[in-house]
Every structure is written in C-alpha cells, then in structure tokens.
C-alpha cells in the first residue's frame, strides 16, 4: 500500500487523480528500472512516499539520485513513489526482486492502489529475452508495445501514427499447433500477469518493452526511455538522444566502482 512521506506534502502527495503512473517490471537486464532512473533523475521528481509491501526482498541504501553531499545520505528502500504534478506524472520505482510466489499478491495490491488513487492510466516499462524471439519477432525494431482494450480505444490510433510494433503472440505449441496463439514474455517478470489482470479489471495500461540480453543494459535503458518519450513527450526534442537524459549519481556504482565515502 502507498505510504506518503512528509517531504511529499503528506496527504496531498497521495492525490494522483488523472495522473499517469509509470513503473518498471523487474525483468531481464533490469532495463525498466534503469529507464525509470533516467526519468526520475532528468525530471528532478520529488519523492512523495513509499509502496509498502511484503512481496519484495527488503533493501535499504543511499539516495540514488544524490546531487550533493547534503542529500547523499538520505535513505532509499525497495519501492518508492515520485511525483511531478506539472506533468501529471507519478512514478513507482522498484529496486529489489520479488519473493517467490508473491507476484499475484503484489499485482492485486498495486492495481487496487491504482483504482483507489484514481490514476488515469499505467505505463509499464519491461524487457524480454532476445534469444527467445520467434521468427516474426526477429524482424525490425527490438521495441514492442501492448495496450489493454480500455487504453486501445483512447490511444490506439496514436500508436499507429508512431509506426510502433505491437507485441506479437506466439504459437502455444510450436510445431504441433501453430494456430493457437498466446502472449509470451519470457524474462518479463510480472509483465504478463499485470497486463492480463489489468485487461480483466478494465484498467488502462500500456506495456513498453525491449528485447535484450543480460550484460551492460544501459544502452537498452536509453532505447526504452526514448521509446517512451516518443509517446509521452516527457522531454522536448526533435530527435531523441542519450545525452538529453540525466544519468543518476548511483550509476557510477553499476559495475563495482567502489562504495561512496558517505556510507562510512
């Protein structure tokens, strides 16, 4: 459940009526989480609360978006909520993996909060194993999207104008029954469950994902956040480039460059 923090304005920080909720799926390469980091850091979003749940592995660490020594020692936990009222944007950042068998309870709690907070729509940033693509998915861009029926009515035409490619369904039993097609997102974590639950509950949700492999996934994160920006126009630009996004200070530690002195 959502727990507001004092700095976010108390109860005012929990009023998200008409906002777009942006969140990652904990998926292959952590691409969604890295893309969310870029959004929060670039837009200078304010932390307004926490998403309290027993479905995620507990964790605590330094402020990942520190800009000076004064705020570097602020603590962050596994699920936090940031807001930017000027763009009617609220972001849920997830920083730890899910506990086994806790996918469904988390999705139920999250979607219940979406309804109670009256968010207009949800956008999930995700990824999927590149090596498990079928022949059709190997063609063209590695970026894909999904829309629930309720959101399809509102923005489906825009996706066509952007020449975006919808996530293909694949044969449920390849080589045995190629006519029965199902949605398959290997490595996508909660993506498929969250999407199908939103379809059944009438929630407006979009999933934006990238096919990728484990490794240095920073380029994948830039590709995904640029993809998102084509639609939501979070930053103004004629041509999306990586240099326009502000890299958070915590990324200096992605590949083991040592611990920050403020920890000691």
Coordinates of C-alpha atoms in Angstrom, one line a residue:
X1 CA 0.0 0.0 0.0
X2 CA 1.0 3.6 -0.5
X3 CA 2.5 5.4 2.5
X4 CA 3.1 9.2 2.0
X5 CA 6.2 10.9 3.3
X6 CA 6.3 14.3 4.9
X7 CA 8.5 15.8 2.3
X8 CA 6.0 14.9 -0.4
X9 CA 3.3 17.0 1.3
X10 CA 1.5 14.4 3.4
X11 CA -2.0 13.6 2.1
X12 CA -1.5 16.0 -0.8
X13 CA 1.2 13.7 -2.1
X14 CA -1.2 10.9 -2.5
X15 CA -3.7 12.7 -4.7
X16 CA -3.0 11.3 -8.2
X17 CA -6.3 11.8 -9.9
X18 CA -5.8 11.9 -13.6
X19 CA -2.1 11.1 -13.4
X20 CA -0.2 8.7 -15.5
X21 CA 1.5 6.0 -13.3
X22 CA 4.9 5.0 -14.7
X23 CA 6.6 1.8 -13.3
X24 CA 9.1 -0.9 -14.2
X25 CA 8.7 -4.6 -14.3
X26 CA 11.6 -6.4 -12.6
X27 CA 12.7 -8.1 -15.8
X28 CA 15.7 -9.2 -17.8
X29 CA 18.6 -6.8 -17.6
X30 CA 16.7 -4.5 -15.2
X31 CA 16.0 -2.4 -18.3
X32 CA 12.7 -0.9 -17.0
X33 CA 14.3 0.1 -13.7
X34 CA 17.2 1.8 -15.4
X35 CA 14.8 3.6 -17.7
X36 CA 12.8 4.8 -14.7
X37 CA 16.0 6.0 -13.0
X38 CA 16.6 8.2 -16.1
X39 CA 13.1 9.7 -15.9
X40 CA 13.3 10.5 -12.2
X41 CA 16.8 12.0 -12.5
X42 CA 16.1 14.0 -15.6
X43 CA 12.8 15.5 -14.5
X44 CA 14.0 16.1 -10.9
X45 CA 11.0 14.3 -9.5
X46 CA 10.1 14.6 -5.8
X47 CA 9.8 11.6 -3.6
X48 CA 6.3 11.6 -2.1
X49 CA 6.0 8.3 -0.5
X50 CA 6.7 4.6 -0.3
X51 CA 4.9 1.5 -1.6
X52 CA 4.9 -0.8 1.4
X53 CA 4.7 -4.5 0.5
X54 CA 5.9 -7.8 1.8
X55 CA 6.2 -9.1 -1.8
X56 CA 9.7 -7.6 -2.5
X57 CA 13.0 -8.5 -1.0
X58 CA 13.8 -5.9 1.7
X59 CA 16.6 -3.5 1.0
X60 CA 17.9 -0.1 2.0
X61 CA 20.6 2.1 0.5
X62 CA 21.8 5.7 -0.1
X63 CA 19.9 8.2 -2.2
X64 CA 20.3 7.0 -5.8
X65 CA 19.7 10.5 -7.1
X66 CA 22.0 12.4 -4.9
X67 CA 23.2 15.8 -6.3
X68 CA 25.3 17.0 -3.4
X69 CA 26.9 15.7 -0.2
X70 CA 23.9 17.1 1.8
X71 CA 21.4 14.7 0.3
X72 CA 23.6 11.8 -0.5
X73 CA 23.0 10.2 2.9
X74 CA 19.2 10.1 2.6
X75 CA 18.0 6.5 2.7
X76 CA 16.0 4.7 -0.1
X77 CA 14.1 1.5 0.2
X78 CA 12.8 -1.2 -2.3
X79 CA 9.7 0.6 -3.6
X80 CA 9.3 4.4 -3.7
X81 CA 6.9 6.8 -5.3
X82 CA 7.9 10.0 -7.0
X83 CA 5.6 12.7 -8.4
X84 CA 5.7 15.6 -10.9
X85 CA 2.3 17.4 -10.8
X86 CA 3.2 19.8 -13.6
X87 CA 3.2 16.8 -16.0
X88 CA 0.6 14.8 -14.1
X89 CA 3.1 12.0 -13.7
X90 CA 3.7 9.7 -10.8
X91 CA 6.4 7.1 -10.8
X92 CA 6.8 3.9 -8.8
X93 CA 10.4 2.7 -8.7
X94 CA 11.1 -0.9 -7.7
X95 CA 14.7 -1.7 -6.6
X96 CA 14.6 -5.3 -5.5
X97 CA 13.4 -8.7 -6.8
X98 CA 10.1 -10.4 -5.9
X99 CA 9.9 -13.0 -3.2
X100 CA 8.9 -16.4 -4.6
X101 CA 5.1 -16.9 -5.2
X102 CA 4.4 -13.2 -4.4
X103 CA 3.7 -12.0 -8.0
X104 CA 0.0 -12.3 -7.8
X105 CA -0.5 -10.6 -4.3
X106 CA 1.7 -7.7 -5.5
X107 CA -0.3 -7.2 -8.7
X108 CA -3.6 -7.3 -6.8
X109 CA -2.3 -4.7 -4.2
X110 CA -0.9 -2.5 -6.9
X111 CA -4.0 -2.5 -9.1
X112 CA -6.1 -1.8 -6.0
X113 CA -4.0 1.3 -5.3
X114 CA -4.2 2.4 -8.9
X115 CA -8.0 2.4 -8.6
X116 CA -8.2 4.0 -5.2
X117 CA -5.7 6.8 -6.2
X118 CA -7.7 7.3 -9.4
X119 CA -4.7 7.2 -11.7
X120 CA -5.8 7.7 -15.3
X121 CA -3.5 5.0 -16.8
X122 CA -0.5 2.9 -16.1
X123 CA 2.6 2.5 -18.2
X124 CA 4.9 -0.4 -17.5
X125 CA 8.5 -0.5 -18.8
X126 CA 9.7 -4.0 -19.3
X127 CA 12.1 -6.3 -21.2
X128 CA 12.1 -9.8 -22.6
X129 CA 14.8 -12.3 -23.5
X130 CA 16.1 -11.6 -27.0
X131 CA 17.2 -15.2 -27.6
X132 CA 13.6 -16.5 -27.2
X133 CA 12.1 -14.5 -30.0
X134 CA 10.3 -16.3 -32.8
X135 CA 11.0 -15.7 -36.5
X136 CA 8.5 -12.8 -36.7
X137 CA 9.9 -11.0 -33.7
X138 CA 13.4 -11.1 -35.2
X139 CA 12.3 -8.6 -37.9
X140 CA 12.5 -4.9 -37.5
X141 CA 12.8 -3.0 -34.2
X142 CA 13.5 -4.7 -30.9
X143 CA 10.9 -2.5 -29.2
X144 CA 7.3 -3.6 -28.7
X145 CA 4.1 -2.3 -27.0
X146 CA 0.9 -3.7 -25.6
X147 CA -2.4 -1.9 -24.8
X148 CA -5.3 -3.1 -22.7
X149 CA -8.7 -2.8 -24.5
X150 CA -9.7 0.3 -22.5
X151 CA -6.5 2.1 -23.4
X152 CA -6.6 0.9 -27.0
X153 CA -9.8 2.9 -27.5
X154 CA -8.0 6.1 -26.3
X155 CA -4.5 5.9 -27.9
X156 CA -4.5 3.0 -30.4
X157 CA -4.6 5.4 -33.3
X158 CA -1.6 7.3 -32.0
X159 CA 0.5 4.1 -31.8
X160 CA -0.3 3.5 -35.5
X161 CA 0.8 7.1 -36.3
X162 CA 4.1 6.4 -34.5
X163 CA 4.6 3.2 -36.5
X164 CA 5.0 1.3 -33.4
X165 CA 5.0 -2.5 -33.5
X166 CA 2.6 -4.4 -31.2
X167 CA 4.0 -7.4 -29.3
X168 CA 3.2 -10.5 -31.3
X169 CA 1.5 -13.5 -29.9
X170 CA 3.3 -16.8 -30.5
X171 CA 2.2 -20.4 -31.0
X172 CA 1.3 -22.1 -27.8
X173 CA 2.7 -25.4 -29.0
X174 CA 5.3 -24.6 -31.8
X175 CA 5.4 -27.3 -34.4
X176 CA 2.4 -29.1 -33.0
X177 CA -0.3 -26.4 -33.0
X178 CA 0.7 -23.2 -34.7
X179 CA -2.8 -21.8 -35.0
X180 CA -3.4 -21.2 -31.3
X181 CA -1.5 -18.0 -30.3
X182 CA -0.7 -16.8 -26.8
X183 CA 1.0 -13.8 -25.3
X184 CA 4.5 -14.9 -24.2
X185 CA 7.0 -12.6 -22.5
X186 CA 10.0 -14.7 -21.3
X187 CA 12.1 -12.9 -18.8
X188 CA 9.4 -10.3 -18.3
X189 CA 8.7 -10.9 -14.6
X190 CA 5.3 -9.7 -13.6
X191 CA 4.6 -8.1 -17.0
X192 CA 2.2 -10.6 -18.4
X193 CA 0.3 -11.1 -15.2
X194 CA 0.0 -7.4 -14.6
X195 CA -1.2 -6.8 -18.1
X196 CA -3.8 -9.6 -18.2
X197 CA -5.1 -8.6 -14.7
X198 CA -5.5 -5.0 -16.0
X199 CA -7.4 -6.3 -19.1
X200 CA -9.9 -8.1 -16.9
X201 CA -10.3 -5.2 -14.4
X202 CA -10.8 -2.5 -17.1
X203 CA -7.7 -0.6 -16.2
X204 CA -6.0 1.5 -18.9
X205 CA -2.5 0.0 -19.1
X206 CA 0.3 0.1 -21.7
X207 CA 3.4 -2.1 -21.7
X208 CA 6.5 -0.9 -23.5
X209 CA 9.3 -3.4 -23.7
X210 CA 12.6 -4.2 -25.4
X211 CA 14.1 -7.5 -26.4
X212 CA 17.6 -7.7 -24.8
X213 CA 20.2 -9.9 -23.1
X214 CA 21.8 -9.7 -19.7
X215 CA 25.0 -7.6 -19.6
X216 CA 25.6 -3.9 -19.8
X217 CA 22.0 -2.9 -20.3
X218 CA 22.5 0.9 -20.1
X219 CA 22.0 1.3 -24.0
X220 CA 18.8 -0.8 -23.7
X221 CA 17.5 1.6 -21.0
X222 CA 18.2 4.6 -23.2
X223 CA 16.5 3.0 -26.1
X224 CA 13.4 2.2 -24.0
X225 CA 13.2 5.7 -22.4
X226 CA 13.5 7.3 -25.8
X227 CA 10.7 5.0 -27.0
X228 CA 8.5 6.1 -24.1
X229 CA 9.3 9.8 -24.8
X230 CA 8.1 9.4 -28.4
X231 CA 4.6 8.9 -26.9
X232 CA 4.5 10.9 -23.6
X233 CA 6.9 13.7 -24.6
X234 CA 8.5 13.9 -21.1
X235 CA 11.3 16.0 -22.5
X236 CA 11.1 18.1 -25.7
X237 CA 13.2 17.1 -28.5
X238 CA 13.2 16.8 -32.3
X239 CA 15.5 13.8 -32.1
X240 CA 15.8 11.6 -29.0
X241 CA 19.5 11.1 -28.0
X242 CA 21.0 9.6 -24.9
X243 CA 22.7 12.9 -24.0
X244 CA 19.4 14.5 -23.2
X245 CA 18.8 12.2 -20.2
X246 CA 20.5 12.9 -16.9
X247 CA 22.4 9.9 -15.6
X248 CA 21.8 9.5 -11.8
X249 CA 24.8 9.5 -9.5
X250 CA 24.1 5.9 -8.4
X251 CA 25.0 4.6 -11.9
X252 CA 28.7 5.2 -11.0
X253 CA 28.4 2.0 -8.9
X254 CA 26.7 -0.2 -11.5
X255 CA 29.9 -2.2 -12.3
X256 CA 31.6 -2.2 -8.9
X257 CA 33.4 1.1 -8.8
X258 CA 33.6 1.2 -5.0
X259 CA 31.3 2.4 -2.2
X260 CA 30.6 6.1 -1.7
X261 CA 32.5 7.6 1.2
X262 CA 29.2 8.9 2.7
X263 CA 28.5 5.3 3.8
X264 CA 31.3 5.3 6.3

